[in-house]
Coordinates of C-alpha atoms and ligand atoms in Angstrom, one line a residue:
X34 CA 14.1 -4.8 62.2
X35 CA 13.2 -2.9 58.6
X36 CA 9.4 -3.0 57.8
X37 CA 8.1 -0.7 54.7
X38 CA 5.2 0.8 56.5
X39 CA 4.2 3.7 54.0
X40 CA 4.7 5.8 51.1
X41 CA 5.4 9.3 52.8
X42 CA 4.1 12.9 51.1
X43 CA 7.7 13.5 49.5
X44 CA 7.1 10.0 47.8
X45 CA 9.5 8.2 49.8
X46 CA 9.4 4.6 50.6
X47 CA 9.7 5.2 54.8
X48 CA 10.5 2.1 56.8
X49 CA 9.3 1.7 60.6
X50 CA 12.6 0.7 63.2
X51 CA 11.6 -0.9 66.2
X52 CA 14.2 0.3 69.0
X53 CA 14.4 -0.6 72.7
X54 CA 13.3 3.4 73.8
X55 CA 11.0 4.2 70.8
X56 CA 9.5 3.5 67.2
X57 CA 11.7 4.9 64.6
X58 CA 11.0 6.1 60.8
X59 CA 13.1 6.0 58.4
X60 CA 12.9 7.4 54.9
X61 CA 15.5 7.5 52.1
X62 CA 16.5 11.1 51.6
X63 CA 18.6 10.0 48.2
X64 CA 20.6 7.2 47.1
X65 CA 22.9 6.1 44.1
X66 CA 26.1 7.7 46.0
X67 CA 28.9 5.6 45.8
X68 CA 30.4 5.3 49.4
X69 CA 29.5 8.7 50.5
X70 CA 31.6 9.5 54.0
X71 CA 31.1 12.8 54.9
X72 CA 28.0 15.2 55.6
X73 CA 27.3 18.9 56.0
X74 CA 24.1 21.1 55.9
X75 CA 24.1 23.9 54.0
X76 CA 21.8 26.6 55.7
X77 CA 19.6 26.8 53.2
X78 CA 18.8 23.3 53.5
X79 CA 20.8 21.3 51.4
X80 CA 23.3 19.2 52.3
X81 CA 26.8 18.4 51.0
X82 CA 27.8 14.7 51.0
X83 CA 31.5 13.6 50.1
X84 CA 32.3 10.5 48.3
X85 CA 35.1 7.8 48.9
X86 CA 36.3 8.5 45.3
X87 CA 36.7 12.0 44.9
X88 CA 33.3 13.9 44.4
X89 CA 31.5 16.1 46.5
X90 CA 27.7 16.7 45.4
X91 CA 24.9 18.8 46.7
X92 CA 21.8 17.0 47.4
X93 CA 18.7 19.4 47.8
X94 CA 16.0 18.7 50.7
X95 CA 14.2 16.7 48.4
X96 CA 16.6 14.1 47.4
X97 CA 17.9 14.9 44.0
X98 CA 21.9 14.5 43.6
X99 CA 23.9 17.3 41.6
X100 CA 26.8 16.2 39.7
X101 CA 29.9 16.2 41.0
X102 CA 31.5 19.8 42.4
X103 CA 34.2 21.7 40.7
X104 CA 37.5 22.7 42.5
X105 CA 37.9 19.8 44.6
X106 CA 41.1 18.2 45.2
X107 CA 42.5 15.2 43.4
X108 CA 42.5 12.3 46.0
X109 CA 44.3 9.0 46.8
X110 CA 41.7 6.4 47.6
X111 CA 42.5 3.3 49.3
X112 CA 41.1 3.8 52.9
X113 CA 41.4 7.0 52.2
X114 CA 40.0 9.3 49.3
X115 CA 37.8 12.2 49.9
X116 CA 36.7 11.8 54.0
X117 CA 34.7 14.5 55.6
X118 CA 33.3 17.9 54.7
X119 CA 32.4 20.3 57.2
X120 CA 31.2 24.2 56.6
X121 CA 33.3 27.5 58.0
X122 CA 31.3 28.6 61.4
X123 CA 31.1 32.0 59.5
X124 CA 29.7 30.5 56.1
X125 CA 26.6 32.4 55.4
X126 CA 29.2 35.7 55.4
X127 CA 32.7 33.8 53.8
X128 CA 30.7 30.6 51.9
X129 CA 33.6 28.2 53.1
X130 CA 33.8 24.5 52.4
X131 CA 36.6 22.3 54.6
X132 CA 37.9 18.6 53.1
X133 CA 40.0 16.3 54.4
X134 CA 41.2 13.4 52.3
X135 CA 44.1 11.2 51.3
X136 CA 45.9 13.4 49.1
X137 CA 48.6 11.9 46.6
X138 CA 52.3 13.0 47.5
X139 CA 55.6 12.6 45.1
X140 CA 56.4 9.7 47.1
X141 CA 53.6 7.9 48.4
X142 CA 50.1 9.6 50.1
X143 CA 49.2 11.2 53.3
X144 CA 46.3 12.8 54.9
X145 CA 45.4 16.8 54.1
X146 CA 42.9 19.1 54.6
X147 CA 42.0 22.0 52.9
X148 CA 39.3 24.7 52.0
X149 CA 37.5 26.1 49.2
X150 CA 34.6 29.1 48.2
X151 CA 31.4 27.6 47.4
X152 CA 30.6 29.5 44.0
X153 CA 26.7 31.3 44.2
X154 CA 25.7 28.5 41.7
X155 CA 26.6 25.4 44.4
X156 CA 28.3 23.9 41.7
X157 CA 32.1 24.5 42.4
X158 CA 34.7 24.9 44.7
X159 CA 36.9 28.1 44.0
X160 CA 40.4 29.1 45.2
X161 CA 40.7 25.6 47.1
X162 CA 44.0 25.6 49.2
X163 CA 45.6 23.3 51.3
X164 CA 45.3 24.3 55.1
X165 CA 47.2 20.8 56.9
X166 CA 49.3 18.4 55.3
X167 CA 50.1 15.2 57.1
X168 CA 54.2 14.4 57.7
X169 CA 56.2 13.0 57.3
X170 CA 55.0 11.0 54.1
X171 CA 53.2 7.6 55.4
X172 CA 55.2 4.3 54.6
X173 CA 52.0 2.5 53.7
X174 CA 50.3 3.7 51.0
X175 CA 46.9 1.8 52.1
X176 CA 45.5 1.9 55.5
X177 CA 44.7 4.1 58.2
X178 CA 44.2 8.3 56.9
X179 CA 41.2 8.9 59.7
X180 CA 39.4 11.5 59.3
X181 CA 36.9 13.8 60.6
X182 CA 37.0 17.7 60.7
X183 CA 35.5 19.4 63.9
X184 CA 35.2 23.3 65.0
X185 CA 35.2 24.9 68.4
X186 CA 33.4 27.2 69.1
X187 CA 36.0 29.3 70.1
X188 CA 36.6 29.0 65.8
X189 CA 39.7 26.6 65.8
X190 CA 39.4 23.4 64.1
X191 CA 40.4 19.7 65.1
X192 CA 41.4 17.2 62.1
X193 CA 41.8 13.8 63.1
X194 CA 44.5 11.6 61.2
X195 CA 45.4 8.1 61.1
X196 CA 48.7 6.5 62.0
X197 CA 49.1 5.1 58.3
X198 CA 49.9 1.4 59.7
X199 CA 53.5 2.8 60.7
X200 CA 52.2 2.3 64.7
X201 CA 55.7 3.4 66.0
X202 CA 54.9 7.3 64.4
X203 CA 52.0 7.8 66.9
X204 CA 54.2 8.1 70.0
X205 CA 56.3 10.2 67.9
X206 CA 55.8 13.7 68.1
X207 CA 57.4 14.7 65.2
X208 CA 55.4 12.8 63.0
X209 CA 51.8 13.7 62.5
X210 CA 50.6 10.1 62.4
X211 CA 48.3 9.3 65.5
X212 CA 47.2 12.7 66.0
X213 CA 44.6 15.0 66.6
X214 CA 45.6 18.3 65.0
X215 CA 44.2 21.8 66.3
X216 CA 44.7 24.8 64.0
X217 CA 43.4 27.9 63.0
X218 CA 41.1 27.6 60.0
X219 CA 43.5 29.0 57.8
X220 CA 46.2 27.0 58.9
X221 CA 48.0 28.4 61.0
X222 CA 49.1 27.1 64.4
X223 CA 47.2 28.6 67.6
X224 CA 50.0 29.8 69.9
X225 CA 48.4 27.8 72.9
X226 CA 48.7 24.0 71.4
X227 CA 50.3 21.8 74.3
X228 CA 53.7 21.3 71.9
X229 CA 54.0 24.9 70.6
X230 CA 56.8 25.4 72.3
X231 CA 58.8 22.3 72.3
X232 CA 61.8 21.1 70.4
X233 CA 61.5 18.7 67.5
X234 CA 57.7 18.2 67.7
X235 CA 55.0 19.3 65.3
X236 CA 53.0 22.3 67.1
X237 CA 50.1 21.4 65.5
X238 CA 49.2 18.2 67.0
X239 CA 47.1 18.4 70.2
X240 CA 47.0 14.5 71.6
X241 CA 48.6 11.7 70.2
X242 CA 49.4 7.9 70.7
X243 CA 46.3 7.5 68.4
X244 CA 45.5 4.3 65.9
X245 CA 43.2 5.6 63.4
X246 CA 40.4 8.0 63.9
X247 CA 37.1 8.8 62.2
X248 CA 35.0 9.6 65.0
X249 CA 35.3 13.2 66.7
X250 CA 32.6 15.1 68.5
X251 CA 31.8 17.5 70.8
X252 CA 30.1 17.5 73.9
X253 CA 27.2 20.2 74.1
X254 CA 27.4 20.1 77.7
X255 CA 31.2 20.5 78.8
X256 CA 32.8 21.8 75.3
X257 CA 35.2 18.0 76.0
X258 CA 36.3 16.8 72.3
X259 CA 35.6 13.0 72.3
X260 CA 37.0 10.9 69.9
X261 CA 36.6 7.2 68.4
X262 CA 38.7 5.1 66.7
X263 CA 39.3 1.7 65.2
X264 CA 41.5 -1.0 67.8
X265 CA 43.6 -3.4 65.8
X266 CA 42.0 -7.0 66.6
X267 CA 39.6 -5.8 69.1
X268 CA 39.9 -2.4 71.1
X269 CA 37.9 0.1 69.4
X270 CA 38.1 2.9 71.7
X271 CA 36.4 6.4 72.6
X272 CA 38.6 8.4 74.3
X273 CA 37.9 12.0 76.0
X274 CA 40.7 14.4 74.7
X275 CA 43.1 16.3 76.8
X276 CA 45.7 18.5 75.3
X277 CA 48.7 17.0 75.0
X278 CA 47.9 13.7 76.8
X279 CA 49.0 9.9 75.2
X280 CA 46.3 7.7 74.5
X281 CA 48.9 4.9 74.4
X282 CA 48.9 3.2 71.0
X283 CA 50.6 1.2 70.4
X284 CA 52.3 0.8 73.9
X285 CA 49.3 -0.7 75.2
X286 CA 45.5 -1.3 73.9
X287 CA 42.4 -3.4 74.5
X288 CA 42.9 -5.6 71.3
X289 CA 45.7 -7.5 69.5
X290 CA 48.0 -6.2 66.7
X291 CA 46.4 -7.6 63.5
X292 CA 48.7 -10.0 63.0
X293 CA 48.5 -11.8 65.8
X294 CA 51.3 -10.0 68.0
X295 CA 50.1 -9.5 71.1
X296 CA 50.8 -6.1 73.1
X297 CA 52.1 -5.8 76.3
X298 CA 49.5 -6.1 78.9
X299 CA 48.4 -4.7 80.9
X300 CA 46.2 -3.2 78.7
X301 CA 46.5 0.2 80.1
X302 CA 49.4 2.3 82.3
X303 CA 48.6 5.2 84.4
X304 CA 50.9 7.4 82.7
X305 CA 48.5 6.9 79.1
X306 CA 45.3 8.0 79.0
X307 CA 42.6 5.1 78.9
X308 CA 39.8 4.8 76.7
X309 CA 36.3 5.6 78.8
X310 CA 35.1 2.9 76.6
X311 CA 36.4 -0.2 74.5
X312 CA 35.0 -3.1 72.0
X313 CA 36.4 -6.0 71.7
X314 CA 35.0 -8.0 69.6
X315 CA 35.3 -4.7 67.2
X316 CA 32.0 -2.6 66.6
X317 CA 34.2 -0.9 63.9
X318 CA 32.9 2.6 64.1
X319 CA 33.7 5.5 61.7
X320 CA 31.4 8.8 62.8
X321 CA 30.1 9.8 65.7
X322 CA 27.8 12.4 67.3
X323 CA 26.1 13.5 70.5
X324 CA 22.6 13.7 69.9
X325 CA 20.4 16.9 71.4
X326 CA 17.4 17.2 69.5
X327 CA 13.6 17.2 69.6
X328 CA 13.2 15.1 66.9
X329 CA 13.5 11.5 68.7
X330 CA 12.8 12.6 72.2
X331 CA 13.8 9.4 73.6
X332 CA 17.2 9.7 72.4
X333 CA 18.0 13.0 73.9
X334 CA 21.6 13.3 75.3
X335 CA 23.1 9.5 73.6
X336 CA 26.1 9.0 71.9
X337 CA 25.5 7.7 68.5
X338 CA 27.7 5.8 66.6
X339 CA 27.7 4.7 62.5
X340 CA 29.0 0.8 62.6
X341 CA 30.5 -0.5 59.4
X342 CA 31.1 -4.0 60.3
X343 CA 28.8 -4.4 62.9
X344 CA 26.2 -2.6 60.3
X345 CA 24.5 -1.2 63.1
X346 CA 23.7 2.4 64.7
X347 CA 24.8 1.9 68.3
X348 CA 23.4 4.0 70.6
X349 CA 25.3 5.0 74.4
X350 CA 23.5 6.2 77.0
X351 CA 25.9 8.6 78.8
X352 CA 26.4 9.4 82.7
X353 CA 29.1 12.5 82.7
X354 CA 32.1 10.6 81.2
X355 CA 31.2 7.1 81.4
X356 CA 29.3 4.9 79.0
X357 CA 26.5 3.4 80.9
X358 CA 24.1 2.0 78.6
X359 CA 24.6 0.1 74.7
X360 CA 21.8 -0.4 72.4
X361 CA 23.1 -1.9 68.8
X362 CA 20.2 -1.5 66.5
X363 CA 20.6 -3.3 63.1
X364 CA 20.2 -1.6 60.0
X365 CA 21.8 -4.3 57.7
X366 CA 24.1 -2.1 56.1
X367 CA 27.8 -0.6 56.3
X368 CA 26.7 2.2 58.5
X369 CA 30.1 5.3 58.0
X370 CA 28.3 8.4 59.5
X371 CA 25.7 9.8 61.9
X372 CA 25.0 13.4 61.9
X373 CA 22.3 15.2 63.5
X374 CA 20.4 17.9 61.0
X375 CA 18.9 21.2 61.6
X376 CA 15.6 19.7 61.4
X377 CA 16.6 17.5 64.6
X378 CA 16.5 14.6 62.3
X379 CA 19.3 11.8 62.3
X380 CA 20.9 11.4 59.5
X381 CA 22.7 8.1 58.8
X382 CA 25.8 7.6 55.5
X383 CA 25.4 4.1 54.6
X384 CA 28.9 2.9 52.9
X385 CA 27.7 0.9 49.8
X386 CA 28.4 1.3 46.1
X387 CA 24.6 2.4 45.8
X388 CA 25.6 4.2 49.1
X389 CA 22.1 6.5 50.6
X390 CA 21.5 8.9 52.9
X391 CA 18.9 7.8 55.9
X392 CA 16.6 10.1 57.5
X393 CA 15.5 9.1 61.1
X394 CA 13.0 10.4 63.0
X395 CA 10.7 9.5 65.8
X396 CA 7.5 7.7 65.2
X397 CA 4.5 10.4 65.9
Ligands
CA486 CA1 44.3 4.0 73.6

């Protein structure tokens, strides 16, 4: 658990975490955000952190919190709102900024993603345009927009969306509900997606049968895009991602629907792809990453995963594509993202009103 231990040179109160493989710091980098849910480091060492409600601020290495960025879009909260941020591979030449959020539609809302220029000041957006819009429009104006933003490094980009509580549109590929989306990063649709080429379905979607997904990754030894995402009653998954392959919701799944239907078991078919991996009860996991720093040795190579119910940071231990270790280590807070840093540090999103941004590193 949480002890203060010291006051650290930058003035911050730093905590000591005792974990099963090593002794843990960790230190406040800021606070007062108000649900922040997405994270990116700017190479000069600031970061960007999105907010549920709409803002995206710049917080500088040493903690202080701009005010809220120009440009953005206008966003539809609910369990949606403004989700991840991530930077263009070529940002230190082009100074791109990607969003994805819930974005308000004539008749209801719907996940999007777009991109912006980061003026020279930090403190604005310019020339934002929309690069993905989700459709059709969701039935539901509440639940399930995902997402996370990942690039390849071959320089396309994966946006993970949500099935909207409409279950029926993630085995249906002309709906982008359920999906994991692969485009270019201005929009356009790569000419090698699985469903480029077929008849009534949306070219842009790359796997589907998907519930709701805010974990995406990946792998930094096989390139393999691994996803997470939340189970109905029980059956959060992770899944490894092949192109056009079903990952079965809702035809079958390790939980129950949440109100109380049960699915068809058995839980899995051999013509859907199975989770490697499944909670029930739920861990209720938003981000994920791999970690491969230098920063906490002992954690070199695990899976880390931000809880929010389970208000935990749960750590795999990996062998190739199975899951062969679990550590859930407390941290007695809503816990929406975990991202590694340039300075091998973790870096943890807790999803509170007075919402912070963690620093972990090893104990030395
Ligand atoms: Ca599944």
């Amino acid at each position: 658990m949480l002890a203060l231990i010291s006051v650290a040179a930058t003035g911050k109160p730093q905590q000591c975490l005792k974990t099963e493989k090593t002794d843990i710091i960790v230190e406040t980098l800021a606070g007062g955000l108000d649900h922040p849910w997405g994270l990116a480091f700017l190479p000069d060492g600031r970061l960007l952190v999105s907010e549920r409600a709409g803002h995206l601020r710049v917080v500088s290495a040493e903690g202080e919190v701009s005010r809220p960025l120009d440009g953005t879009p206008s966003v539809h909260i609910a369990e949606g709102g403004l989700l991840d941020v991530a930077l263009d591979p070529g940002f230190a030449e082009n100074r791109l900024v990607y969003l994805t959020y819930g974005e308000p539609r004539e008749d209801g809302a719907a996940t999007a993603a777009g991109r912006g220029r980061l003026n020279p000041a930090s403190t604005a957006l310019e020339n934002f345009q929309v690069i993905f819009r989700q459709q059709p429009v969701g039935t539901s104006d509440y639940h399930h927009f995902g997402s996370r933003l990942v690039f390849t490094s071959d320089g396309k980009l994966f946006i993970s969306t949500g099935d909207r509580f409409n279950s029926d549109l993630s085995q249906d590929l002309s709906a982008d509900m359920g999906k994991i989306i692969r485009i270019n990063p201005d929009g356009l649709v790569p000419f090698d997606n699985p469903f480029a080429n077929r008849q009534g379905a949306r070219p842009e979607i790359w796997s589907y049968g998907h519930r709701n997904i805010q974990g995406l990754a990946i792998h930094p030894d096989t390139g393999a895009l691994w996803e997470g995402e939340f189970g109905p009653t029980g059956g959060d998954e992770i899944n490894i991602i092949e192109p056009g392959h079903n990952y079965g919701w809702p035809l079958v799944s390790w939980g129950e629907h949440v109100d109380g239907r049960s699915i068809p078991k058995p839980p899995t078919r051999p013509d859907l792809a199975d989770a490697i991996q499944h909670w029930t009860p739920s861990i209720s996991f938003s981000g994920m990453t791999f970690y491969t720093g230098k920063a906490i040795p002992a954690w070199r190579g695990n899976l880390l995963l931000a809880g929010l119910a389970s208000q935990a940071l749960i750590r795999l231990t990996l062998n190739g594509s199975r899951v062969s270790g679990e550590e859930r280590i407390p941290m007695g807070e809503r816990i929406r993202h975990v991202v590694q840093g340039p300075d091998d540090s973790v870096y943890l999103l807790t999803d509170e009103d007075h919402g912070r941004i963690l620093r972990l590193t090893s104990e030395r």
